[in-house]
Amino acid sequence: VDMALSNVLELPASGFNFENSARNAVLEDVLGDGKTKTPKPMKTGTTIAGVVYKDGVVLGADTRATSSEVVADKMCAKIHYIAPNIYCCGAGTAADTEKTTDLLSSNLTIFSMNSSRNPRVIMAVSILQDMLFRYHGQIGAFLILGGVDFTGSHLYSVGPYGSVNEVPYLAMGSGDHAAMGILEDGFKPRLELDEAKTLVCSAIHAGIMSDLGSGSNVDLCVITRQGVDYIRPYQESEFKDQRQGRYKYKPGTTPILRENVEPVEVEVMQETVQKMDTA
Amino acid sequence: MQHCADGGRMREYHYTGPVEHKFSPYAFNGGTVLAIAGDDFALVASDTRLSEGYSIHSRDSPKCYKLTDTTVLGCTGFHGDCLTLTKIIDARLKMYKHANNKGMTSGAIAAMLSTILYGRRFFPYYVYNIVGGLDEEGRGAVYSFDPVGSYQRDSYKAGGSASAMLQPLLDNQIGYKNMENVEHAPLSLDKAVQLVRDVFISAAERDVYTGDALKISIITKEGVREETVPLRKD
């Protein structure tokens, strides 16, 4: 008897699942009458980077989330927890990266409970690849997965169509060109921890300064066999806004036109006293 | 014609012919401009960032252009059109001076700009203009335009990419809108400059196209003075 194992993602019946594409097309017609548009998902417009160093992996990300050229969140967290030994940076559509990484994390937790082991990085990669390929690119998640397991330190890039690359250093997001320039220049195999942290920080910083979709602070996450060091923020943005005016409003600035006080009638229906043992 | 199977349903695909890719003569280079008119002064302020898409072309490209000793023009939108428009205005100012033996007043410049813009009604200059200066009586004047030349005189106006963020704040702080029991003090130059600085700091926080530095041109009867204030660079 073939039972669905509790530690494996449930696979659908066959082929691609396009249940919602017909509905989306209809909605697009109904809403896209020229005046209203389907709501644009919030994208992170990001710079994320990762580097494999001597004892593990360093992941870095900026903290700005944009919603079509307006900054929606100045301090969003782009380095997501997957497992105690695996973290994932996400670029692309914010909701997609959040939900995909949450789903992955839940599945790996179930696996860990079943087998009393920390998951391997390649497992996370395989599950992600399978899911993203199945959705044919509709899930806009550009991910950098980094982790350390007993086979060693690994850094993978996973694209929205399900493509996977294992590499020693990596940058993704709208600021990837700027970050990659720094990484290509400064990377060498078997870096020390401080060198690796400085390198990733400079790469993200280049993305923050050159790319309009990235900004604010730099978050870092260092993963080793011994544990994880999640540094948020690692480097704060140098600009400290100094507004000179005080923009406080005195009470009465917004006039009260009418006041209506209605007492709430309460009736005591039942009273119970439970003694607490304070001995 | 090809037939593709798709979950049992048959759909027909056919070659539609050569596909035309459109060339757009315009680009959006970002930037925000603000002008305030006081009793005896006018301010025109702009950020200095020039961008395209998600990249930065320049961190030092101010959008205020001094036209005369009493008038400054702020223009944002497509940088190519901004440059051409300012060249044309400079030439027209010279022509007026030679023909009439006097400089153009702020009101005259505004009226002229309107006709220049409408002259290109069917292939517009993609520029949002704000003219700030002193009128004949020495009082501050601000004229705001749309890309095809419609204009009006205001006491304050914001234009460009962060205009929707700045305008409501100015309505409240200068126009005292949506407030009651507040003393309507006349706007002093120092308060106006401080307000402009604070308002641009806020715009740079939330608008990706605004930042790097702020240039304020202060127009008084002594002439035009400039101040620079740094903003977020990220």
Short mmCIF file of C-alpha atoms in Angstrom, two decimals:
data_model
loop_
_atom_site.label_atom_id
_atom_site.label_comp_id
_atom_site.label_asym_id
_atom_site.label_seq_id
_atom_site.Cartn_x
_atom_site.Cartn_y
_atom_site.Cartn_z
CA VAL A 1 0.00 0.00 0.00
CA ASP A 2 1.46 3.32 -1.02
CA MET A 3 0.81 5.92 1.67
CA ALA A 4 1.81 9.55 1.40
CA LEU A 5 4.74 9.89 3.77
CA SER A 6 4.31 12.65 6.31
CA ASN A 7 7.77 13.97 5.68
CA VAL A 8 7.37 14.49 1.93
CA LEU A 9 5.57 17.24 0.04
CA GLU A 10 2.33 16.02 -1.46
CA LEU A 11 2.81 15.76 -5.20
CA PRO A 12 -0.13 16.76 -7.40
CA ALA A 13 -1.83 14.32 -9.80
CA SER A 14 0.03 15.08 -13.03
CA GLY A 15 1.66 17.84 -15.03
CA PHE A 16 1.26 21.56 -14.37
CA ASN A 17 -1.39 22.93 -12.07
CA PHE A 18 -3.02 25.85 -13.81
CA GLU A 19 -6.27 25.89 -11.86
CA ASN A 20 -6.17 29.62 -11.30
CA SER A 21 -4.92 30.83 -14.66
CA ALA A 22 -8.40 30.93 -16.20
CA ARG A 23 -9.71 32.83 -13.20
CA ASN A 24 -6.77 35.26 -13.39
CA ALA A 25 -7.41 35.92 -17.06
CA VAL A 26 -11.07 36.72 -16.33
CA LEU A 27 -10.11 38.97 -13.43
CA GLU A 28 -7.59 40.78 -15.63
CA ASP A 29 -10.38 41.51 -18.14
CA VAL A 30 -12.84 42.60 -15.50
CA LEU A 31 -10.40 44.78 -13.57
CA GLY A 32 -8.23 45.91 -16.48
CA ASP A 33 -10.86 48.15 -18.07
CA GLY A 34 -8.22 50.79 -18.64
CA LYS A 35 -8.96 52.65 -15.41
CA THR A 36 -8.25 50.06 -12.75
CA LYS A 37 -5.35 47.67 -12.80
CA THR A 38 -4.85 44.38 -11.04
CA PRO A 39 -2.92 45.17 -7.86
CA LYS A 40 0.83 45.01 -8.40
CA PRO A 41 2.49 42.72 -5.89
CA MET A 42 5.11 44.32 -3.68
CA LYS A 43 8.56 43.48 -4.97
CA THR A 44 11.64 43.65 -2.87
CA GLY A 45 13.89 45.31 -5.54
CA THR A 46 16.86 44.01 -3.69
CA THR A 47 20.52 43.33 -3.35
CA ILE A 48 21.33 39.93 -1.84
CA ALA A 49 24.68 38.15 -1.81
CA GLY A 50 26.37 35.08 -0.41
CA VAL A 51 29.93 33.87 -0.04
CA VAL A 52 31.41 30.51 1.01
CA TYR A 53 34.38 31.03 3.29
CA LYS A 54 36.79 28.80 5.22
CA ASP A 55 34.43 27.65 7.98
CA GLY A 56 30.98 28.18 6.46
CA VAL A 57 28.73 30.57 4.59
CA VAL A 58 28.07 34.32 4.91
CA LEU A 59 24.76 35.64 3.54
CA GLY A 60 23.96 39.34 3.19
CA ALA A 61 20.95 41.46 2.20
CA ASP A 62 19.74 45.06 2.16
CA THR A 63 16.52 46.05 3.97
CA ARG A 64 14.41 48.05 1.53
CA ALA A 65 11.09 46.82 0.11
CA THR A 66 9.57 48.88 -2.72
CA SER A 67 6.05 48.98 -4.10
CA SER A 68 6.44 50.46 -7.58
CA GLU A 69 9.08 53.08 -6.83
CA VAL A 70 7.75 54.04 -3.38
CA VAL A 71 9.56 52.59 -0.37
CA ALA A 72 7.05 50.40 1.43
CA ASP A 73 9.30 49.06 4.18
CA LYS A 74 12.62 50.58 5.26
CA MET A 75 13.59 47.70 7.53
CA CYS A 76 12.30 44.46 6.07
CA ALA A 77 14.05 41.16 6.78
CA LYS A 78 15.16 39.36 3.66
CA ILE A 79 17.23 36.59 5.23
CA HIS A 80 14.72 33.87 6.07
CA TYR A 81 15.11 30.96 8.48
CA ILE A 82 14.83 27.57 6.84
CA ALA A 83 16.47 25.24 9.34
CA PRO A 84 18.95 25.65 12.22
CA ASN A 85 21.75 25.16 9.71
CA ILE A 86 20.16 26.66 6.57
CA TYR A 87 19.14 30.25 5.79
CA CYS A 88 17.74 31.74 2.59
CA CYS A 89 17.90 35.24 1.09
CA GLY A 90 14.95 36.16 -1.10
CA ALA A 91 14.53 38.66 -3.95
CA GLY A 92 11.57 39.20 -6.28
CA THR A 93 7.95 39.34 -5.17
CA ALA A 94 7.92 39.77 -1.37
CA ALA A 95 4.91 37.54 -0.71
CA ASP A 96 6.34 34.76 -2.87
CA THR A 97 9.70 34.68 -1.11
CA GLU A 98 8.02 34.76 2.32
CA LYS A 99 5.55 31.98 1.65
CA THR A 100 7.91 29.75 -0.29
CA THR A 101 10.56 29.88 2.43
CA ASP A 102 7.95 29.36 5.18
CA LEU A 103 6.59 26.31 3.37
CA LEU A 104 10.08 24.94 2.89
CA SER A 105 10.92 25.52 6.53
CA SER A 106 7.76 23.72 7.70
CA ASN A 107 8.46 20.72 5.50
CA LEU A 108 12.04 20.45 6.71
CA THR A 109 10.91 20.70 10.34
CA ILE A 110 8.61 17.72 9.78
CA PHE A 111 11.52 15.83 8.23
CA SER A 112 13.78 16.69 11.18
CA MET A 113 11.23 15.41 13.64
CA ASN A 114 10.80 12.21 11.67
CA SER A 115 14.45 11.40 11.27
CA SER A 116 16.11 13.22 14.22
CA ARG A 117 18.56 14.86 11.86
CA ASN A 118 19.30 18.35 10.66
CA PRO A 119 18.25 18.62 7.03
CA ARG A 120 20.88 18.77 4.32
CA VAL A 121 21.12 21.85 2.13
CA ILE A 122 20.60 19.75 -1.02
CA MET A 123 17.21 18.63 0.34
CA ALA A 124 16.06 22.22 0.69
CA VAL A 125 17.27 22.94 -2.83
CA SER A 126 15.49 19.94 -4.30
CA ILE A 127 12.16 20.76 -2.64
CA LEU A 128 12.37 24.38 -3.81
CA GLN A 129 13.33 23.44 -7.32
CA ASP A 130 10.48 20.97 -7.58
CA MET A 131 7.87 23.44 -6.37
CA LEU A 132 9.04 26.41 -8.44
CA PHE A 133 9.29 24.37 -11.64
CA ARG A 134 5.81 23.05 -11.08
CA TYR A 135 4.49 26.64 -11.01
CA HIS A 136 6.20 27.44 -14.27
CA GLY A 137 7.70 30.75 -13.13
CA GLN A 138 4.45 32.18 -11.79
CA ILE A 139 6.00 32.33 -8.31
CA GLY A 140 8.47 35.22 -8.54
CA ALA A 141 11.05 33.97 -6.05
CA PHE A 142 14.76 34.51 -6.71
CA LEU A 143 16.51 32.79 -3.81
CA ILE A 144 20.03 32.39 -2.44
CA LEU A 145 20.22 29.35 -0.18
CA GLY A 146 23.17 28.92 2.11
CA GLY A 147 23.89 26.34 4.77
CA VAL A 148 26.32 23.96 6.43
CA ASP A 149 25.70 20.25 6.86
CA PHE A 150 27.96 17.26 7.40
CA THR A 151 28.92 17.22 3.71
CA GLY A 152 30.30 20.76 3.98
CA SER A 153 29.31 24.39 3.30
CA HIS A 154 27.05 25.04 0.36
CA LEU A 155 25.69 28.07 -1.49
CA TYR A 156 22.95 27.65 -4.12
CA SER A 157 20.96 30.03 -6.31
CA VAL A 158 17.39 29.03 -7.17
CA GLY A 159 15.50 30.91 -9.88
CA PRO A 160 11.73 31.32 -10.26
CA TYR A 161 11.53 28.75 -13.05
CA GLY A 162 13.33 26.16 -10.94
CA SER A 163 16.92 26.56 -12.12
CA VAL A 164 19.65 25.72 -9.62
CA ASN A 165 23.36 26.61 -9.49
CA GLU A 166 25.89 25.71 -6.84
CA VAL A 167 28.54 28.42 -6.62
CA PRO A 168 31.16 29.74 -4.18
CA TYR A 169 29.88 33.37 -4.37
CA LEU A 170 26.67 34.86 -5.64
CA ALA A 171 24.56 38.02 -5.92
CA MET A 172 20.91 38.41 -6.95
CA GLY A 173 18.21 41.05 -7.14
CA SER A 174 18.05 44.39 -8.94
CA GLY A 175 21.39 45.41 -7.40
CA ASP A 176 23.17 42.22 -8.41
CA HIS A 177 25.41 43.86 -11.00
CA ALA A 178 26.87 46.29 -8.51
CA ALA A 179 27.31 43.58 -5.86
CA MET A 180 28.79 41.08 -8.31
CA GLY A 181 31.43 43.62 -9.32
CA ILE A 182 32.66 43.79 -5.73
CA LEU A 183 32.51 40.01 -5.27
CA GLU A 184 34.39 39.27 -8.50
CA ASP A 185 37.11 41.65 -7.43
CA GLY A 186 37.47 40.59 -3.81
CA PHE A 187 36.64 36.89 -3.66
CA LYS A 188 39.26 34.22 -3.15
CA PRO A 189 38.86 30.64 -1.89
CA ARG A 190 39.14 29.93 1.86
CA LEU A 191 38.57 33.49 3.11
CA GLU A 192 38.77 34.25 6.83
CA LEU A 193 35.57 35.17 8.69
CA ASP A 194 36.30 38.90 8.94
CA GLU A 195 37.36 39.14 5.31
CA ALA A 196 34.21 37.33 4.22
CA LYS A 197 31.95 39.58 6.31
CA THR A 198 33.65 42.73 4.98
CA LEU A 199 33.41 41.46 1.41
CA VAL A 200 29.68 40.67 1.61
CA CYS A 201 28.99 43.95 3.40
CA SER A 202 30.82 45.94 0.68
CA ALA A 203 28.94 44.03 -2.01
CA ILE A 204 25.55 44.83 -0.47
CA HIS A 205 26.66 48.41 0.16
CA ALA A 206 27.53 48.80 -3.54
CA GLY A 207 24.04 47.58 -4.39
CA ILE A 208 22.47 49.99 -1.89
CA MET A 209 24.32 53.00 -3.33
CA SER A 210 24.03 52.19 -7.04
CA ASP A 211 20.59 50.62 -7.22
CA LEU A 212 17.43 52.60 -6.53
CA GLY A 213 15.53 49.46 -5.54
CA SER A 214 17.92 48.70 -2.66
CA GLY A 215 18.63 50.80 0.39
CA SER A 216 18.75 51.38 4.13
CA ASN A 217 20.84 48.88 6.14
CA VAL A 218 22.90 45.72 5.61
CA ASP A 219 21.86 42.47 7.32
CA LEU A 220 24.34 39.61 7.61
CA CYS A 221 23.96 35.95 8.53
CA VAL A 222 27.00 33.78 9.28
CA ILE A 223 26.40 30.00 9.26
CA THR A 224 29.02 27.55 10.53
CA ARG A 225 29.02 24.00 11.90
CA GLN A 226 28.93 25.46 15.40
CA GLY A 227 25.89 27.63 14.83
CA VAL A 228 24.41 30.74 13.29
CA ASP A 229 25.16 34.41 13.89
CA TYR A 230 22.27 36.53 12.56
CA ILE A 231 23.43 40.14 12.64
CA ARG A 232 20.57 42.54 11.99
CA PRO A 233 21.63 45.23 11.19
CA TYR A 234 25.31 44.65 10.52
CA GLN A 235 25.79 48.14 9.12
CA GLU A 236 23.32 50.98 9.47
CA SER A 237 22.90 53.55 6.75
CA GLU A 238 25.15 56.57 7.37
CA PHE A 239 22.49 59.15 6.69
CA LYS A 240 20.84 60.36 9.87
CA ASP A 241 17.94 62.63 9.01
CA GLN A 242 17.92 65.74 11.13
CA ARG A 243 14.60 67.43 10.78
CA GLN A 244 14.67 70.86 12.33
CA GLY A 245 10.97 71.53 12.59
CA ARG A 246 8.69 70.09 15.22
CA TYR A 247 5.53 68.78 13.65
CA LYS A 248 3.28 68.12 16.60
CA TYR A 249 -0.35 69.13 16.71
CA LYS A 250 -1.98 70.55 19.83
CA PRO A 251 -5.23 69.00 21.04
CA GLY A 252 -8.08 70.88 19.37
CA THR A 253 -6.38 71.15 15.97
CA THR A 254 -8.86 68.62 14.65
CA PRO A 255 -12.17 70.03 15.89
CA ILE A 256 -14.69 67.83 17.63
CA LEU A 257 -18.00 68.51 15.90
CA ARG A 258 -20.24 66.42 18.05
CA GLU A 259 -19.85 64.24 21.11
CA ASN A 260 -22.17 61.41 21.99
CA VAL A 261 -21.66 59.36 25.15
CA GLU A 262 -23.64 56.17 25.50
CA PRO A 263 -23.21 54.14 28.66
CA VAL A 264 -22.93 50.41 28.05
CA GLU A 265 -25.49 48.55 30.14
CA VAL A 266 -24.05 45.45 31.75
CA GLU A 267 -25.92 42.92 33.83
CA VAL A 268 -24.09 40.55 36.14
CA MET A 269 -25.32 37.10 35.10
CA GLN A 270 -23.12 34.82 37.16
CA GLU A 271 -20.35 35.10 39.70
CA THR A 272 -17.88 32.35 40.52
CA VAL A 273 -14.99 32.52 42.96
CA GLN A 274 -12.07 30.17 42.53
CA LYS A 275 -9.65 29.97 45.41
CA MET A 276 -5.98 30.08 44.52
CA ASP A 277 -3.57 27.97 46.56
CA THR A 278 -0.94 30.42 47.68
CA ALA A 279 0.67 28.20 50.29
CA MET B 1 -1.25 26.09 -37.98
CA GLN B 2 -0.19 24.05 -35.01
CA HIS B 3 -2.38 22.22 -32.57
CA CYS B 4 -1.25 21.91 -28.97
CA ALA B 5 -2.72 19.53 -26.44
CA ASP B 6 -3.51 21.16 -23.13
CA GLY B 7 -5.17 18.83 -20.62
CA GLY B 8 -7.36 17.28 -23.28
CA ARG B 9 -8.55 20.57 -24.81
CA MET B 10 -7.27 21.54 -28.26
CA ARG B 11 -6.12 25.08 -28.89
CA GLU B 12 -5.01 26.60 -32.17
CA TYR B 13 -1.85 28.64 -32.40
CA HIS B 14 -0.83 30.50 -35.51
CA TYR B 15 1.94 32.79 -36.59
CA THR B 16 0.63 36.35 -36.38
CA GLY B 17 3.24 37.97 -38.54
CA PRO B 18 6.19 40.28 -37.73
CA VAL B 19 5.88 41.91 -34.32
CA GLU B 20 6.49 45.64 -34.06
CA HIS B 21 8.59 46.83 -31.15
CA LYS B 22 7.82 50.39 -30.19
CA PHE B 23 10.54 52.98 -29.75
CA SER B 24 9.66 55.51 -27.08
CA PRO B 25 11.06 59.00 -27.60
CA TYR B 26 10.65 59.74 -23.89
CA ALA B 27 12.42 58.55 -20.76
CA PHE B 28 11.69 59.35 -17.15
CA ASN B 29 14.68 60.76 -15.30
CA GLY B 30 13.07 61.37 -11.92
CA GLY B 31 13.57 64.29 -9.57
CA THR B 32 11.37 66.54 -7.47
CA VAL B 33 10.92 70.31 -7.56
CA LEU B 34 9.27 72.62 -5.05
CA ALA B 35 8.58 76.37 -5.07
CA ILE B 36 7.22 78.62 -2.31
CA ALA B 37 6.23 82.30 -2.55
CA GLY B 38 6.52 84.57 0.47
CA ASP B 39 5.71 88.24 1.03
CA ASP B 40 9.08 89.46 -0.19
CA PHE B 41 10.90 86.31 -1.27
CA ALA B 42 10.51 83.18 -3.37
CA LEU B 43 12.14 79.77 -3.03
CA VAL B 44 12.75 77.19 -5.72
CA ALA B 45 14.22 73.90 -4.50
CA SER B 46 15.06 70.67 -6.24
CA ASP B 47 16.92 67.45 -5.52
CA THR B 48 20.03 66.73 -7.62
CA ARG B 49 19.59 63.07 -8.53
CA LEU B 50 19.31 62.07 -12.20
CA SER B 51 18.12 58.49 -12.63
CA GLU B 52 16.76 56.12 -15.25
CA GLY B 53 15.04 52.86 -14.43
CA TYR B 54 16.79 51.58 -11.33
CA SER B 55 20.17 53.23 -12.08
CA ILE B 56 21.62 56.59 -11.17
CA HIS B 57 23.10 58.69 -13.98
CA SER B 58 24.32 61.51 -11.77
CA ARG B 59 24.18 62.58 -8.12
CA ASP B 60 24.85 66.22 -9.01
CA SER B 61 22.34 67.32 -11.63
CA PRO B 62 20.27 70.17 -10.16
CA LYS B 63 16.92 70.92 -11.69
CA CYS B 64 16.78 74.65 -10.94
CA TYR B 65 17.82 76.97 -13.75
CA LYS B 66 18.43 80.65 -13.09
CA LEU B 67 16.71 82.66 -15.81
CA THR B 68 17.09 86.24 -14.55
CA ASP B 69 18.03 87.96 -11.27
CA THR B 70 14.42 87.67 -10.18
CA THR B 71 13.29 84.37 -11.69
CA VAL B 72 14.31 80.71 -11.35
CA LEU B 73 12.79 77.81 -13.30
CA GLY B 74 12.56 74.30 -11.87
CA CYS B 75 11.93 71.51 -14.35
CA THR B 76 11.77 67.71 -13.97
CA GLY B 77 10.68 64.86 -16.18
CA PHE B 78 12.63 63.88 -19.25
CA HIS B 79 16.09 65.43 -18.94
CA GLY B 80 16.59 65.76 -22.70
CA ASP B 81 13.49 67.94 -22.97
CA CYS B 82 14.46 69.91 -19.84
CA LEU B 83 17.80 70.87 -21.41
CA THR B 84 16.28 71.85 -24.76
CA LEU B 85 13.47 73.81 -23.13
CA THR B 86 15.86 75.83 -20.96
CA LYS B 87 18.04 76.58 -24.01
CA ILE B 88 14.98 77.85 -25.88
CA ILE B 89 13.86 79.98 -22.92
CA ASP B 90 17.34 81.52 -22.56
CA ALA B 91 17.35 82.44 -26.26
CA ARG B 92 13.86 83.95 -26.02
CA LEU B 93 14.89 85.99 -22.96
CA LYS B 94 17.77 87.47 -24.91
CA MET B 95 15.53 88.22 -27.89
CA TYR B 96 13.02 89.99 -25.65
CA LYS B 97 15.79 92.05 -24.03
CA HIS B 98 17.13 93.17 -27.40
CA ALA B 99 13.69 93.98 -28.77
CA ASN B 100 12.22 95.74 -25.71
CA ASN B 101 15.31 97.10 -23.93
CA LYS B 102 14.24 95.56 -20.60
CA GLY B 103 14.35 92.16 -18.91
CA MET B 104 11.35 89.85 -18.73
CA THR B 105 9.28 89.86 -15.54
CA SER B 106 8.28 86.60 -13.82
CA GLY B 107 4.71 86.92 -15.07
CA ALA B 108 5.89 87.49 -18.62
CA ILE B 109 8.20 84.47 -18.48
CA ALA B 110 5.34 82.31 -17.23
CA ALA B 111 3.04 83.44 -20.04
CA MET B 112 5.77 82.88 -22.62
CA LEU B 113 6.54 79.40 -21.28
CA SER B 114 2.89 78.50 -21.63
CA THR B 115 2.89 79.39 -25.34
CA ILE B 116 6.20 77.58 -25.94
CA LEU B 117 4.80 74.41 -24.34
CA TYR B 118 1.48 74.60 -26.20
CA GLY B 119 3.38 75.05 -29.45
CA ARG B 120 4.35 71.42 -29.02
CA ARG B 121 0.84 70.26 -28.14
CA PHE B 122 1.04 67.18 -30.38
CA PHE B 123 4.54 66.05 -29.40
CA PRO B 124 4.89 67.58 -25.94
CA TYR B 125 7.96 68.44 -23.93
CA TYR B 126 7.82 65.80 -21.18
CA VAL B 127 8.68 68.38 -18.52
CA TYR B 128 6.90 69.47 -15.33
CA ASN B 129 7.77 73.13 -14.84
CA ILE B 130 7.52 75.45 -11.85
CA VAL B 131 8.56 79.10 -12.19
CA GLY B 132 9.45 80.94 -9.00
CA GLY B 133 10.34 84.61 -8.70
CA LEU B 134 9.41 88.13 -7.63
CA ASP B 135 6.61 90.00 -9.38
CA GLU B 136 6.74 93.69 -10.31
CA GLU B 137 5.73 94.72 -6.78
CA GLY B 138 8.49 92.66 -5.19
CA ARG B 139 6.16 90.00 -3.80
CA GLY B 140 6.93 86.30 -4.25
CA ALA B 141 5.24 84.55 -7.19
CA VAL B 142 5.03 80.87 -8.13
CA TYR B 143 3.60 79.61 -11.43
CA SER B 144 3.05 75.88 -11.96
CA PHE B 145 2.65 74.23 -15.37
CA ASP B 146 1.57 70.96 -16.90
CA PRO B 147 3.51 69.46 -19.83
CA VAL B 148 1.35 71.21 -22.47
CA GLY B 149 1.29 74.70 -21.01
CA SER B 150 -1.70 75.05 -18.70
CA TYR B 151 -0.57 77.25 -15.81
CA GLN B 152 -1.73 79.16 -12.78
CA ARG B 153 -0.24 81.31 -10.07
CA ASP B 154 0.10 79.58 -6.68
CA SER B 155 1.64 80.41 -3.33
CA TYR B 156 3.37 77.02 -3.17
CA LYS B 157 3.61 73.98 -5.43
CA ALA B 158 5.48 70.68 -5.63
CA GLY B 159 6.19 68.89 -8.92
CA GLY B 160 8.00 65.77 -10.05
CA SER B 161 8.20 62.22 -8.74
CA ALA B 162 7.61 62.93 -5.03
CA SER B 163 5.08 65.72 -5.59
CA ALA B 164 2.19 63.62 -4.28
CA MET B 165 4.10 63.17 -1.01
CA LEU B 166 5.12 66.83 -0.61
CA GLN B 167 2.00 68.68 -1.70
CA PRO B 168 -0.31 67.51 1.15
CA LEU B 169 2.38 68.39 3.72
CA LEU B 170 2.74 71.88 2.26
CA ASP B 171 -1.05 72.29 2.16
CA ASN B 172 -1.05 71.64 5.88
CA GLN B 173 2.04 73.57 6.98
CA ILE B 174 1.83 76.60 4.68
CA GLY B 175 -1.84 76.67 3.73
CA TYR B 176 -2.98 75.64 7.24
CA LYS B 177 -5.47 73.27 5.65
CA ASN B 178 -7.31 70.66 7.72
CA MET B 179 -6.39 72.42 10.94
CA GLU B 180 -8.29 74.68 13.28
CA ASN B 181 -7.42 76.83 16.27
CA VAL B 182 -4.00 77.52 14.77
CA GLU B 183 -2.53 80.98 14.35
CA HIS B 184 -1.99 81.81 10.67
CA ALA B 185 1.46 83.36 10.99
CA PRO B 186 2.90 84.86 7.79
CA LEU B 187 5.63 82.65 6.35
CA SER B 188 9.15 83.90 7.08
CA LEU B 189 12.16 83.04 4.90
CA ASP B 190 13.85 81.02 7.67
CA LYS B 191 10.75 78.97 8.39
CA ALA B 192 10.24 78.34 4.67
CA VAL B 193 13.84 77.13 4.20
CA GLN B 194 13.58 74.89 7.27
CA LEU B 195 10.30 73.45 5.98
CA VAL B 196 11.77 72.77 2.55
CA ARG B 197 14.74 70.94 4.11
CA ASP B 198 12.53 68.76 6.33
CA VAL B 199 10.06 68.03 3.58
CA PHE B 200 12.77 66.84 1.16
CA ILE B 201 14.34 64.65 3.86
CA SER B 202 10.97 62.93 4.17
CA ALA B 203 10.56 62.64 0.40
CA ALA B 204 14.02 61.04 0.08
CA GLU B 205 13.03 58.41 2.68
CA ARG B 206 10.10 57.10 0.67
CA ASP B 207 10.67 58.00 -2.99
CA VAL B 208 13.48 56.09 -4.69
CA TYR B 209 13.98 58.80 -7.35
CA THR B 210 14.61 61.60 -4.83
CA GLY B 211 17.87 61.93 -2.92
CA ASP B 212 21.61 62.70 -2.99
CA ALA B 213 21.43 66.48 -2.37
CA LEU B 214 18.97 69.35 -2.17
CA LYS B 215 19.62 72.69 -3.88
CA ILE B 216 17.58 75.66 -2.72
CA SER B 217 17.56 78.89 -4.75
CA ILE B 218 16.42 81.82 -2.62
CA ILE B 219 15.20 84.84 -4.59
CA THR B 220 15.01 88.19 -2.82
CA LYS B 221 15.40 91.76 -4.00
CA GLU B 222 19.16 91.31 -3.43
CA GLY B 223 19.27 88.62 -6.09
CA VAL B 224 19.45 84.84 -6.18
CA ARG B 225 21.27 82.92 -3.41
CA GLU B 226 21.91 79.16 -3.39
CA GLU B 227 22.08 76.67 -0.52
CA THR B 228 22.97 72.97 -0.67
CA VAL B 229 21.82 70.34 1.84
CA PRO B 230 22.87 66.65 1.70
CA LEU B 231 20.16 63.96 1.45
CA ARG B 232 20.10 60.14 1.53
CA LYS B 233 22.29 58.60 -1.14
CA ASP B 234 20.81 55.10 -1.18
#
